[in-house]
Amino acid sequence: MRKRVVITGMGWVTPLGFEIEAVWRRMLAGESGIAPTTLFDARTFPTTFSAEVKGFDYLAAAGLGGKQHSAASRSTLFALGAAKQAWAMAGLAGAKLDPYMVGTYLGSGESGVDFDPFTRTGLAAWPAGANELDMKVWGTRAMNAFDALREVEQEPNMPITHLAMEFGARGPALNCLTACAASTQAIGEATEIIRYGDADIMISGGAHSMIHPFGVTGFNRLTALSTMNDNPRAACRPFDATRGGFVLGEGAGVVILESLEHAQRRGAKILAEVMGYGSSADAHAVTDQHPEGRGAIVAMKESLRDAEMGVNDIDYINAHGTGTKENDSTESFAIKQVFAARTGGPATVPISSIKSMMGHLIAAAGAVELITCVLAIRDGILPPTANYAHPDPECDLDYVPNTARKAKVDAVMSNSFGFGGQNDTLIAKRFV
Amino acid sequence: MRRVVITGVGAVSPHGLGAEAYWAAVLAGKSSTGTLTRFDPSAFAARVAGQVPAFKTQEFMPKAYRKAVRIMARDIELAVVAADFAVRDAKLATRGVLESSGEKILSDGFFKPDPTRVGCNIGAGMICADLNELTAAMVVARNDDGTLSLAKWGKSEDATKPSGMESLTPLWLLKYLPNMLACHVSIIHDTQGPSNTITCAQASAGLALAEAARTIMRGNADVALVGGCESKVHPMGLMRWTKLDRLTTEHNADPERACRPMDEQASGSVLAEGGAVLVIESLEHAQKRGAKILAEVAGMGATATGVGVRDTEPTGQAMAAAMNKALKDAHIGADAISMMVPPGFGMKATDLAEAAAIKTIFGPRPVPVVPLRGGIGDCGAGVQALDLVGGVLALRDQGIPPAVNCPRPIAGLNVPAGKMNGPVDAVLILASALGGQNSAVILKRFVA
């Protein structure tokens, strides 16, 4: 018999704030965290805005004084901030735990290069008229310009390294990086680790910041980002006929996953149960999704099978809903295939995308969205899809347009799809 | 729970292309580390590397896919090549094999798997951008003071010329996403099952194998391509590890002797590139299609050291705990292990910590401890994948290979100086990442 897995703590650091209740209120009010980019001078970039985490004094706010985090990257600090909240909410501060049964599994992205030394060193080592670097010059300058610790802190396993230090977590420690699906996948696989019996508690979720010059360059070159520079708040328009790309966000979401027996034994407050997880690959193309949502359909169906639930049991879908032409129509098509057998048809499942308000947190998106789902269950209210004005015939479902909605919410599905065709779906349910 | 076996191995390493080239060199106690030639390392104190001999990635994929090589960083190319070797070794007629070798291969004992039941879980590292490509674009936007002008990077002052960012190919970002190793492999071989990319540095491949094996155990897939690949032979890699004091600077004149895991004269690690892909599948699937079974996946354990980004735990306690978890998972005792493969970076502090962990688990029993990296160096996310291949082939051939560059082992360890004959019943492979993630995998001889 596999173990049941529940959520006992949650925390996040997002463009809408960094405290569970405040962010949730802002989301329900349809507020936006999207504004002109301030982390670097993006004024001549095709996209001049993003969804930044602002005003967060990471170390102070999270009570992280220690020297051990002094060189931590922006995404590691986001992860620590979110995990601190989740750990406290779960009532684990000061708890007596077997350290080898407390693990970490994040879907965190690597940090950008240390921009100033990186660009200066490269430019200084490029002889006039040459077509390649003078490696002797590059090497000599690089050895002086870069900082050893700042370099290693860019690695994608550093957020979990810091979490292990901070919380004394010596159990299974993993980071996966499946682009925009990463933290959903991390939570799914962390659930499997508890089900198997390898850990009692997993600190799981994701953290990422790609709001740096080369990150935005990469997405701009792919023409994946919205370029609605004159009206950033309206730029992310999931499922709207005039949608034109996603908006880059940053942040972290962390949940405390726990075996039901462990949570009950210590009298923890249970926020929701993780019921199902589905994962698949499109095996189609590095850029485009499979046009018929083949992998997305499998991920959703697998999550239902894993949860032993049917399409009538799902009360809400938190969509991947990036606001790109392709994703939103493909995702809608896939949902229609999966939910075709639902009583009343697929249009009776409310679907929304919170990326309309806080942008796309890339690797961290799925974790923040699962937390949103748990809050929807708790309060019986669905967050809206903001900026929805023009119906698209290819997206003809119920997207909870612009206004939050009261609803009976017992079970939710959360989708995440990544570049390269990785698809992951989670199902969470009110704990009974 | 279903049993999981290994039915194919593919390796790309400084020892050569393919698992057999790797294994022949390992058995011969050969070292393939040499002078770093990929770029001019003369500004650095460490100038040794484990480099993969020249190959053409295009030859390891169907013709129709060859143009995609343009958007593959070196790390991705290594994975594509390793995967091709692995599926052919397992006699799986995947899409990639069928399209490049034709249907005739089906009469040669090859089996066509159900793509929806094949997963892919390949560990990867942080992939560095090609410095020449990126700097050529930056030069377009250089300020007079030698800094990069973000204004000119975003938009050219001369409308007839591309800006800095416009000088990069539109798909530039996709060359460097770590999940692109698994993505290209999944597209080439049409693996539509669960797919993941573990990025836990040197511990990635064991964690990937463990995760995918459990996916098969619980019935979510029948087959999976697992492993890891990375190239650390990059100017940024050399700079980073030089600054972290990880590399030996004492062997530029005798580069084949540079990496000395578990040797008392170890003076640092060596940058390398490479990795491996293994085919794992459920026992029933393997038996039904008549696959040759190389080994069985017996147990997995994972822990975190959690002592600091660059620090080592001298007692090796967390590494020992990972091995204990794996033994418990395999339902065997330490005395059932015939050969142990340690991380063996060839760095004094980590080697000593590993020795402490080994002694904790194996006590005074002189289990053969065989570091497999002495002739290769450290290829990050690829390194435990190569260690796993070594373990599989030791079980297949019932032989224990010699350690390379270890004439004076750390006291109390039984490090074989020459090849030993079996029996080899079970092999424990331990990895430890920079960052403190540990993964232990136990493979055993398959007995029906």
mmCIF file of N, CA, C and O in Angstrom, chain A residues 44-45 100 105 120 122-123 126 132-133 135-136 143 146 151 153-154 157 161 165 170-172 175-178 185 189 192 196 198 217 221 281 283 285-287 294 305 419-420 422, chain B residues 40 95 126 132 135 139 142 147 150-151 153-154 165 168 174 179 183-184 186 192-193 195-197 199-200 211 214 218 220 240 243 303-305 313 317 321 325 329 434-435 437:
data_model
loop_
_atom_site.group_PDB
_atom_site.id
_atom_site.type_symbol
_atom_site.label_atom_id
_atom_site.label_comp_id
_atom_site.label_asym_id
_atom_site.label_seq_id
_atom_site.Cartn_x
_atom_site.Cartn_y
_atom_site.Cartn_z
ATOM 1 N N THR A 44 15.895 49.270 -24.609
ATOM 2 C CA THR A 44 15.950 49.048 -26.057
ATOM 3 C C THR A 44 15.632 47.605 -26.445
ATOM 4 O O THR A 44 15.678 47.246 -27.617
ATOM 5 N N PHE A 45 15.348 46.783 -25.462
ATOM 6 C CA PHE A 45 15.017 45.384 -25.768
ATOM 7 C C PHE A 45 13.620 45.325 -26.404
ATOM 8 O O PHE A 45 12.782 46.196 -26.156
ATOM 9 N N TYR A 100 17.542 12.280 8.198
ATOM 10 C CA TYR A 100 17.665 11.495 6.964
ATOM 11 C C TYR A 100 16.314 11.154 6.343
ATOM 12 O O TYR A 100 16.252 10.581 5.268
ATOM 13 N N TYR A 105 13.357 18.477 -2.819
ATOM 14 C CA TYR A 105 13.250 18.236 -4.264
ATOM 15 C C TYR A 105 12.678 19.505 -4.892
ATOM 16 O O TYR A 105 11.500 19.788 -4.767
ATOM 17 N N ARG A 120 32.810 42.090 -19.383
ATOM 18 C CA ARG A 120 34.094 42.811 -19.458
ATOM 19 C C ARG A 120 35.227 41.893 -19.916
ATOM 20 O O ARG A 120 36.063 42.275 -20.733
ATOM 21 N N GLY A 122 35.078 39.064 -21.601
ATOM 22 C CA GLY A 122 34.927 38.669 -23.003
ATOM 23 C C GLY A 122 35.338 39.786 -23.943
ATOM 24 O O GLY A 122 36.113 39.578 -24.890
ATOM 25 N N LEU A 123 34.845 40.982 -23.671
ATOM 26 C CA LEU A 123 35.134 42.107 -24.576
ATOM 27 C C LEU A 123 36.622 42.448 -24.572
ATOM 28 O O LEU A 123 37.198 42.772 -25.622
ATOM 29 N N TRP A 126 38.806 40.130 -26.841
ATOM 30 C CA TRP A 126 38.440 39.991 -28.266
ATOM 31 C C TRP A 126 39.285 40.980 -29.067
ATOM 32 O O TRP A 126 39.001 42.168 -29.103
ATOM 33 N N GLU A 132 37.758 35.381 -33.044
ATOM 34 C CA GLU A 132 37.646 34.544 -31.846
ATOM 35 C C GLU A 132 38.438 35.154 -30.689
ATOM 36 O O GLU A 132 39.292 36.018 -30.882
ATOM 37 N N LEU A 133 38.118 34.669 -29.488
ATOM 38 C CA LEU A 133 38.754 35.191 -28.286
ATOM 39 C C LEU A 133 40.231 34.818 -28.239
ATOM 40 O O LEU A 133 40.622 33.751 -28.703
ATOM 41 N N MET A 135 42.420 33.404 -25.880
ATOM 42 C CA MET A 135 42.152 32.692 -24.624
ATOM 43 C C MET A 135 43.184 32.978 -23.546
ATOM 44 O O MET A 135 42.904 32.835 -22.358
ATOM 45 N N LYS A 136 44.365 33.387 -23.978
ATOM 46 C CA LYS A 136 45.377 33.709 -22.977
ATOM 47 C C LYS A 136 44.962 34.973 -22.213
ATOM 48 O O LYS A 136 45.028 35.045 -20.990
ATOM 49 N N MET A 143 40.594 35.001 -14.352
ATOM 50 C CA MET A 143 41.030 34.545 -13.029
ATOM 51 C C MET A 143 40.959 35.672 -12.004
ATOM 52 O O MET A 143 40.773 35.434 -10.815
ATOM 53 N N PHE A 146 36.428 37.027 -11.875
ATOM 54 C CA PHE A 146 35.311 36.262 -11.322
ATOM 55 C C PHE A 146 35.553 35.900 -9.862
ATOM 56 O O PHE A 146 36.683 35.815 -9.406
ATOM 57 N N GLU A 151 30.379 32.040 -8.609
ATOM 58 C CA GLU A 151 30.262 31.135 -9.756
ATOM 59 C C GLU A 151 29.539 29.843 -9.374
ATOM 60 O O GLU A 151 28.592 29.439 -10.030
ATOM 61 N N GLU A 153 27.632 29.259 -6.977
ATOM 62 C CA GLU A 153 26.253 29.512 -6.531
ATOM 63 C C GLU A 153 25.261 29.613 -7.693
ATOM 64 O O GLU A 153 24.057 29.651 -7.481
ATOM 65 N N GLN A 154 25.767 29.683 -8.935
ATOM 66 C CA GLN A 154 24.853 29.722 -10.088
ATOM 67 C C GLN A 154 24.312 28.343 -10.448
ATOM 68 O O GLN A 154 23.356 28.221 -11.213
ATOM 69 N N ASN A 157 21.781 23.098 -8.600
ATOM 70 C CA ASN A 157 21.562 22.347 -7.352
ATOM 71 C C ASN A 157 21.839 23.194 -6.112
ATOM 72 O O ASN A 157 21.744 22.685 -4.994
ATOM 73 N N THR A 161 20.949 22.801 -2.012
ATOM 74 C CA THR A 161 22.116 22.750 -1.124
ATOM 75 C C THR A 161 21.885 23.671 0.072
ATOM 76 O O THR A 161 22.123 23.305 1.231
ATOM 77 N N MET A 165 21.197 22.828 4.200
ATOM 78 C CA MET A 165 21.951 23.463 5.284
ATOM 79 C C MET A 165 21.008 24.121 6.278
ATOM 80 O O MET A 165 21.145 23.973 7.484
ATOM 81 N N ARG A 170 18.726 15.972 5.576
ATOM 82 C CA ARG A 170 19.768 15.083 5.042
ATOM 83 C C ARG A 170 19.179 13.906 4.270
ATOM 84 O O ARG A 170 19.863 12.949 3.963
ATOM 85 N N GLY A 171 17.892 13.988 3.969
ATOM 86 C CA GLY A 171 17.264 12.925 3.181
ATOM 87 C C GLY A 171 17.515 13.130 1.694
ATOM 88 O O GLY A 171 18.370 13.925 1.303
ATOM 89 N N PRO A 172 16.772 12.402 0.849
ATOM 90 C CA PRO A 172 16.954 12.504 -0.604
ATOM 91 C C PRO A 172 16.947 13.963 -1.047
ATOM 92 O O PRO A 172 16.080 14.742 -0.636
ATOM 93 N N ASN A 175 17.281 18.086 -7.619
ATOM 94 C CA ASN A 175 16.763 19.219 -8.377
ATOM 95 C C ASN A 175 16.532 18.740 -9.797
ATOM 96 O O ASN A 175 17.376 18.065 -10.377
ATOM 97 N N CYS A 176 15.364 19.075 -10.338
ATOM 98 C CA CYS A 176 15.142 18.752 -11.745
ATOM 99 C C CYS A 176 14.951 20.063 -12.490
ATOM 100 O O CYS A 176 14.532 21.071 -11.914
ATOM 101 N N LEU A 177 15.310 20.040 -13.753
ATOM 102 C CA LEU A 177 15.193 21.275 -14.528
ATOM 103 C C LEU A 177 14.589 20.951 -15.883
ATOM 104 O O LEU A 177 15.282 20.713 -16.861
ATOM 105 N N THR A 178 13.269 20.888 -15.885
ATOM 106 C CA THR A 178 12.554 20.600 -17.120
ATOM 107 C C THR A 178 11.820 21.863 -17.546
ATOM 108 O O THR A 178 10.607 21.882 -17.700
ATOM 109 N N GLN A 185 6.890 19.046 -11.736
ATOM 110 C CA GLN A 185 7.523 17.726 -11.785
ATOM 111 C C GLN A 185 8.210 17.410 -10.463
ATOM 112 O O GLN A 185 8.134 16.284 -9.969
ATOM 113 N N GLU A 189 7.420 14.181 -8.242
ATOM 114 C CA GLU A 189 8.426 13.161 -7.916
ATOM 115 C C GLU A 189 8.718 13.110 -6.419
ATOM 116 O O GLU A 189 9.007 12.045 -5.878
ATOM 117 N N GLU A 192 6.238 10.953 -4.943
ATOM 118 C CA GLU A 192 6.574 9.536 -5.145
ATOM 119 C C GLU A 192 7.618 9.066 -4.135
ATOM 120 O O GLU A 192 7.591 7.915 -3.703
ATOM 121 N N TYR A 196 6.909 5.999 -1.609
ATOM 122 C CA TYR A 196 7.790 4.826 -1.606
ATOM 123 C C TYR A 196 8.310 4.523 -0.199
ATOM 124 O O TYR A 196 8.656 3.389 0.105
ATOM 125 N N ASP A 198 10.819 6.602 1.263
ATOM 126 C CA ASP A 198 12.194 7.078 1.392
ATOM 127 C C ASP A 198 12.306 8.346 2.241
ATOM 128 O O ASP A 198 13.407 8.764 2.571
ATOM 129 N N THR A 217 17.182 38.111 -23.462
ATOM 130 C CA THR A 217 17.660 37.959 -24.836
ATOM 131 C C THR A 217 17.207 36.625 -25.426
ATOM 132 O O THR A 217 16.683 36.564 -26.538
ATOM 133 N N ARG A 221 14.712 36.454 -28.521
ATOM 134 C CA ARG A 221 15.126 35.881 -29.813
ATOM 135 C C ARG A 221 14.159 34.790 -30.255
ATOM 136 O O ARG A 221 13.937 34.605 -31.446
ATOM 137 N N ALA A 281 6.306 13.025 -22.226
ATOM 138 C CA ALA A 281 7.095 13.815 -23.161
ATOM 139 C C ALA A 281 6.369 13.850 -24.503
ATOM 140 O O ALA A 281 5.812 12.841 -24.936
ATOM 141 N N ALA A 283 7.956 14.308 -27.309
ATOM 142 C CA ALA A 283 8.860 13.682 -28.280
ATOM 143 C C ALA A 283 8.557 14.205 -29.679
ATOM 144 O O ALA A 283 8.519 13.457 -30.650
ATOM 145 N N ALA A 285 9.158 18.182 -30.778
ATOM 146 C CA ALA A 285 10.040 19.253 -31.258
ATOM 147 C C ALA A 285 10.611 20.003 -30.068
ATOM 148 O O ALA A 285 10.003 20.017 -28.999
ATOM 149 N N VAL A 286 11.782 20.637 -30.266
ATOM 150 C CA VAL A 286 12.384 21.346 -29.137
ATOM 151 C C VAL A 286 11.670 22.658 -28.843
ATOM 152 O O VAL A 286 11.733 23.169 -27.732
ATOM 153 N N THR A 287 11.001 23.221 -29.815
ATOM 154 C CA THR A 287 10.322 24.494 -29.588
ATOM 155 C C THR A 287 8.821 24.309 -29.429
ATOM 156 O O THR A 287 8.241 24.705 -28.423
ATOM 157 N N ARG A 294 -0.639 16.032 -27.662
ATOM 158 C CA ARG A 294 -0.542 14.609 -27.340
ATOM 159 C C ARG A 294 -0.001 14.373 -25.922
ATOM 160 O O ARG A 294 -0.597 13.652 -25.128
ATOM 161 N N ARG A 305 -5.654 8.980 -13.509
ATOM 162 C CA ARG A 305 -5.532 7.547 -13.238
ATOM 163 C C ARG A 305 -4.818 7.334 -11.898
ATOM 164 O O ARG A 305 -5.238 6.543 -11.055
ATOM 165 N N PHE A 419 9.302 23.901 -22.455
ATOM 166 C CA PHE A 419 10.038 23.866 -23.714
ATOM 167 C C PHE A 419 10.698 22.508 -23.871
ATOM 168 O O PHE A 419 11.315 22.003 -22.930
ATOM 169 N N GLY A 420 10.618 21.946 -25.045
ATOM 170 C CA GLY A 420 11.213 20.636 -25.246
ATOM 171 C C GLY A 420 10.185 19.528 -25.099
ATOM 172 O O GLY A 420 10.478 18.371 -25.303
ATOM 173 N N GLN A 422 8.057 18.742 -22.312
ATOM 174 C CA GLN A 422 7.804 18.043 -21.059
ATOM 175 C C GLN A 422 6.477 18.487 -20.463
ATOM 176 O O GLN A 422 6.205 19.686 -20.382
ATOM 177 N N ASP B 40 43.034 27.177 -25.813
ATOM 178 C CA ASP B 40 44.358 27.464 -25.249
ATOM 179 C C ASP B 40 44.241 27.682 -23.732
ATOM 180 O O ASP B 40 43.686 28.691 -23.293
ATOM 181 N N ARG B 95 12.389 4.861 -32.962
ATOM 182 C CA ARG B 95 12.230 5.638 -34.196
ATOM 183 C C ARG B 95 13.594 5.978 -34.793
ATOM 184 O O ARG B 95 13.810 5.821 -35.996
ATOM 185 N N MET B 126 24.951 22.539 -15.672
ATOM 186 C CA MET B 126 24.685 23.898 -16.141
ATOM 187 C C MET B 126 25.525 24.082 -17.413
ATOM 188 O O MET B 126 26.743 24.003 -17.364
ATOM 189 N N ASN B 132 32.873 32.180 -27.810
ATOM 190 C CA ASN B 132 33.162 32.896 -29.061
ATOM 191 C C ASN B 132 31.883 33.411 -29.711
ATOM 192 O O ASN B 132 31.824 34.544 -30.175
ATOM 193 N N THR B 135 30.509 36.280 -27.392
ATOM 194 C CA THR B 135 31.350 37.479 -27.376
ATOM 195 C C THR B 135 31.315 38.179 -28.740
ATOM 196 O O THR B 135 31.315 39.417 -28.806
ATOM 197 N N VAL B 139 30.547 42.143 -29.006
ATOM 198 C CA VAL B 139 31.452 43.133 -29.599
ATOM 199 C C VAL B 139 30.660 44.187 -30.377
ATOM 200 O O VAL B 139 31.034 45.368 -30.419
ATOM 201 N N ARG B 142 29.783 47.071 -27.911
ATOM 202 C CA ARG B 142 30.813 47.457 -26.943
ATOM 203 C C ARG B 142 30.825 48.967 -26.718
ATOM 204 O O ARG B 142 30.777 49.751 -27.652
ATOM 205 N N THR B 147 32.934 48.160 -21.516
ATOM 206 C CA THR B 147 31.756 47.470 -20.969
ATOM 207 C C THR B 147 30.768 47.195 -22.098
ATOM 208 O O THR B 147 30.913 47.701 -23.213
ATOM 209 N N LEU B 150 24.051 47.910 -22.931
ATOM 210 C CA LEU B 150 22.777 47.197 -23.042
ATOM 211 C C LEU B 150 21.882 47.863 -24.072
ATOM 212 O O LEU B 150 21.092 47.207 -24.744
ATOM 213 N N ALA B 151 22.029 49.195 -24.213
ATOM 214 C CA ALA B 151 21.229 49.906 -25.203
ATOM 215 C C ALA B 151 21.533 49.389 -26.607
ATOM 216 O O ALA B 151 20.634 49.086 -27.390
ATOM 217 N N TRP B 153 23.024 46.592 -27.251
ATOM 218 C CA TRP B 153 22.746 45.145 -27.266
ATOM 219 C C TRP B 153 21.297 44.910 -27.721
ATOM 220 O O TRP B 153 21.005 44.037 -28.522
ATOM 221 N N GLY B 154 20.404 45.745 -27.175
ATOM 222 C CA GLY B 154 18.985 45.584 -27.497
ATOM 223 C C GLY B 154 18.630 46.099 -28.873
ATOM 224 O O GLY B 154 17.833 45.492 -29.595
ATOM 225 N N MET B 165 22.029 41.495 -29.629
ATOM 226 C CA MET B 165 21.187 40.300 -29.463
ATOM 227 C C MET B 165 20.715 39.749 -30.798
ATOM 228 O O MET B 165 20.570 38.541 -30.955
ATOM 229 N N LEU B 168 22.673 36.961 -32.492
ATOM 230 C CA LEU B 168 22.561 35.565 -32.046
ATOM 231 C C LEU B 168 21.458 34.866 -32.827
ATOM 232 O O LEU B 168 20.443 35.467 -33.158
ATOM 233 N N LEU B 174 17.987 27.714 -26.711
ATOM 234 C CA LEU B 174 17.684 26.278 -26.650
ATOM 235 C C LEU B 174 18.927 25.400 -26.694
ATOM 236 O O LEU B 174 18.874 24.222 -26.383
ATOM 237 N N ASN B 179 17.513 20.639 -19.984
ATOM 238 C CA ASN B 179 16.590 19.556 -20.354
ATOM 239 C C ASN B 179 16.664 19.204 -21.837
ATOM 240 O O ASN B 179 16.007 18.269 -22.285
ATOM 241 N N CYS B 183 15.430 16.080 -24.149
ATOM 242 C CA CYS B 183 14.459 16.428 -25.192
ATOM 243 C C CYS B 183 14.894 15.917 -26.560
ATOM 244 O O CYS B 183 14.099 15.317 -27.287
ATOM 245 N N HIS B 184 16.148 16.173 -26.929
ATOM 246 C CA HIS B 184 16.599 15.685 -28.239
ATOM 247 C C HIS B 184 16.573 14.160 -28.288
ATOM 248 O O HIS B 184 16.167 13.576 -29.293
ATOM 249 N N SER B 186 14.608 12.235 -26.590
ATOM 250 C CA SER B 186 13.213 11.770 -26.639
ATOM 251 C C SER B 186 12.620 11.973 -28.032
ATOM 252 O O SER B 186 11.829 11.155 -28.493
ATOM 253 N N GLN B 192 7.942 8.732 -25.356
ATOM 254 C CA GLN B 192 6.845 9.611 -24.929
ATOM 255 C C GLN B 192 6.456 9.418 -23.466
ATOM 256 O O GLN B 192 5.528 10.058 -22.979
ATOM 257 N N GLY B 193 7.128 8.532 -22.781
ATOM 258 C CA GLY B 193 6.803 8.297 -21.372
ATOM 259 C C GLY B 193 7.386 9.368 -20.478
ATOM 260 O O GLY B 193 7.884 10.394 -20.960
ATOM 261 N N SER B 195 9.527 11.860 -18.538
ATOM 262 C CA SER B 195 10.836 12.374 -18.920
ATOM 263 C C SER B 195 11.283 13.379 -17.881
ATOM 264 O O SER B 195 10.499 14.202 -17.425
ATOM 265 N N ASN B 196 12.551 13.297 -17.483
ATOM 266 C CA ASN B 196 13.015 14.266 -16.493
ATOM 267 C C ASN B 196 14.494 14.574 -16.719
ATOM 268 O O ASN B 196 15.186 13.858 -17.444
ATOM 269 N N THR B 197 14.929 15.676 -16.125
ATOM 270 C CA THR B 197 16.325 16.085 -16.183
ATOM 271 C C THR B 197 16.769 16.430 -14.771
ATOM 272 O O THR B 197 16.346 17.439 -14.209
ATOM 273 N N THR B 199 19.435 17.711 -12.217
ATOM 274 C CA THR B 199 20.633 18.568 -12.264
ATOM 275 C C THR B 199 21.258 18.627 -10.876
ATOM 276 O O THR B 199 21.188 19.645 -10.206
ATOM 277 N N CYS B 200 21.836 17.513 -10.462
ATOM 278 C CA CYS B 200 22.531 17.453 -9.174
ATOM 279 C C CYS B 200 23.990 17.113 -9.405
ATOM 280 O O CYS B 200 24.546 16.187 -8.779
ATOM 281 N N GLU B 211 15.131 7.216 -10.002
ATOM 282 C CA GLU B 211 13.786 7.755 -10.234
ATOM 283 C C GLU B 211 13.089 6.995 -11.374
ATOM 284 O O GLU B 211 11.925 6.611 -11.265
ATOM 285 N N ARG B 214 12.050 3.435 -10.447
ATOM 286 C CA ARG B 214 10.819 3.359 -9.644
ATOM 287 C C ARG B 214 9.588 3.642 -10.489
ATOM 288 O O ARG B 214 8.504 3.129 -10.216
ATOM 289 N N ARG B 218 6.599 0.811 -10.488
ATOM 290 C CA ARG B 218 5.178 0.987 -10.170
ATOM 291 C C ARG B 218 4.303 0.918 -11.415
ATOM 292 O O ARG B 218 3.103 1.114 -11.343
ATOM 293 N N ASN B 220 4.440 2.709 -14.467
ATOM 294 C CA ASN B 220 4.149 3.869 -15.315
ATOM 295 C C ASN B 220 4.929 3.865 -16.627
ATOM 296 O O ASN B 220 4.724 4.715 -17.479
ATOM 297 N N ARG B 240 36.230 28.206 -13.346
ATOM 298 C CA ARG B 240 35.478 27.975 -12.102
ATOM 299 C C ARG B 240 36.193 26.987 -11.193
ATOM 300 O O ARG B 240 36.350 27.229 -9.997
ATOM 301 N N LYS B 243 39.432 28.287 -9.728
ATOM 302 C CA LYS B 243 39.194 29.204 -8.613
ATOM 303 C C LYS B 243 38.684 28.477 -7.370
ATOM 304 O O LYS B 243 38.887 28.936 -6.256
ATOM 305 N N THR B 303 20.970 10.884 -0.120
ATOM 306 C CA THR B 303 21.029 11.761 1.051
ATOM 307 C C THR B 303 21.662 13.090 0.661
ATOM 308 O O THR B 303 22.156 13.244 -0.454
ATOM 309 N N ALA B 304 21.643 14.031 1.613
ATOM 310 C CA ALA B 304 22.338 15.305 1.427
ATOM 311 C C ALA B 304 23.297 15.510 2.588
ATOM 312 O O ALA B 304 22.988 15.172 3.726
ATOM 313 N N THR B 305 24.460 16.060 2.266
ATOM 314 C CA THR B 305 25.451 16.301 3.302
ATOM 315 C C THR B 305 25.105 17.573 4.075
ATOM 316 O O THR B 305 25.152 17.607 5.295
ATOM 317 N N GLU B 313 32.232 16.836 4.535
ATOM 318 C CA GLU B 313 31.995 16.308 5.877
ATOM 319 C C GLU B 313 33.060 15.242 6.125
ATOM 320 O O GLU B 313 33.006 14.169 5.521
ATOM 321 N N GLN B 317 29.603 10.885 6.919
ATOM 322 C CA GLN B 317 28.387 10.304 7.489
ATOM 323 C C GLN B 317 27.207 10.256 6.510
ATOM 324 O O GLN B 317 26.509 9.252 6.424
ATOM 325 N N ALA B 321 25.256 7.089 4.983
ATOM 326 C CA ALA B 321 23.809 6.927 5.112
ATOM 327 C C ALA B 321 23.177 6.596 3.760
ATOM 328 O O ALA B 321 22.231 5.800 3.676
ATOM 329 N N LYS B 325 21.059 3.241 3.021
ATOM 330 C CA LYS B 325 19.703 3.255 2.459
ATOM 331 C C LYS B 325 19.626 2.316 1.254
ATOM 332 O O LYS B 325 18.641 1.600 1.069
ATOM 333 N N ASP B 329 17.362 -0.938 0.860
ATOM 334 C CA ASP B 329 16.425 -1.015 -0.263
ATOM 335 C C ASP B 329 16.628 -2.320 -1.037
ATOM 336 O O ASP B 329 15.673 -2.903 -1.548
ATOM 337 N N LEU B 434 29.238 18.161 -5.883
ATOM 338 C CA LEU B 434 29.643 19.456 -5.361
ATOM 339 C C LEU B 434 28.340 20.165 -4.966
ATOM 340 O O LEU B 434 27.522 20.492 -5.818
ATOM 341 N N GLY B 435 28.138 20.318 -3.659
ATOM 342 C CA GLY B 435 26.857 20.792 -3.155
ATOM 343 C C GLY B 435 26.306 19.814 -2.120
ATOM 344 O O GLY B 435 25.434 20.137 -1.339
ATOM 345 N N GLN B 437 24.890 16.558 -2.553
ATOM 346 C CA GLN B 437 23.879 15.542 -2.838
ATOM 347 C C GLN B 437 24.602 14.207 -3.082
ATOM 348 O O GLN B 437 25.583 14.165 -3.827
#
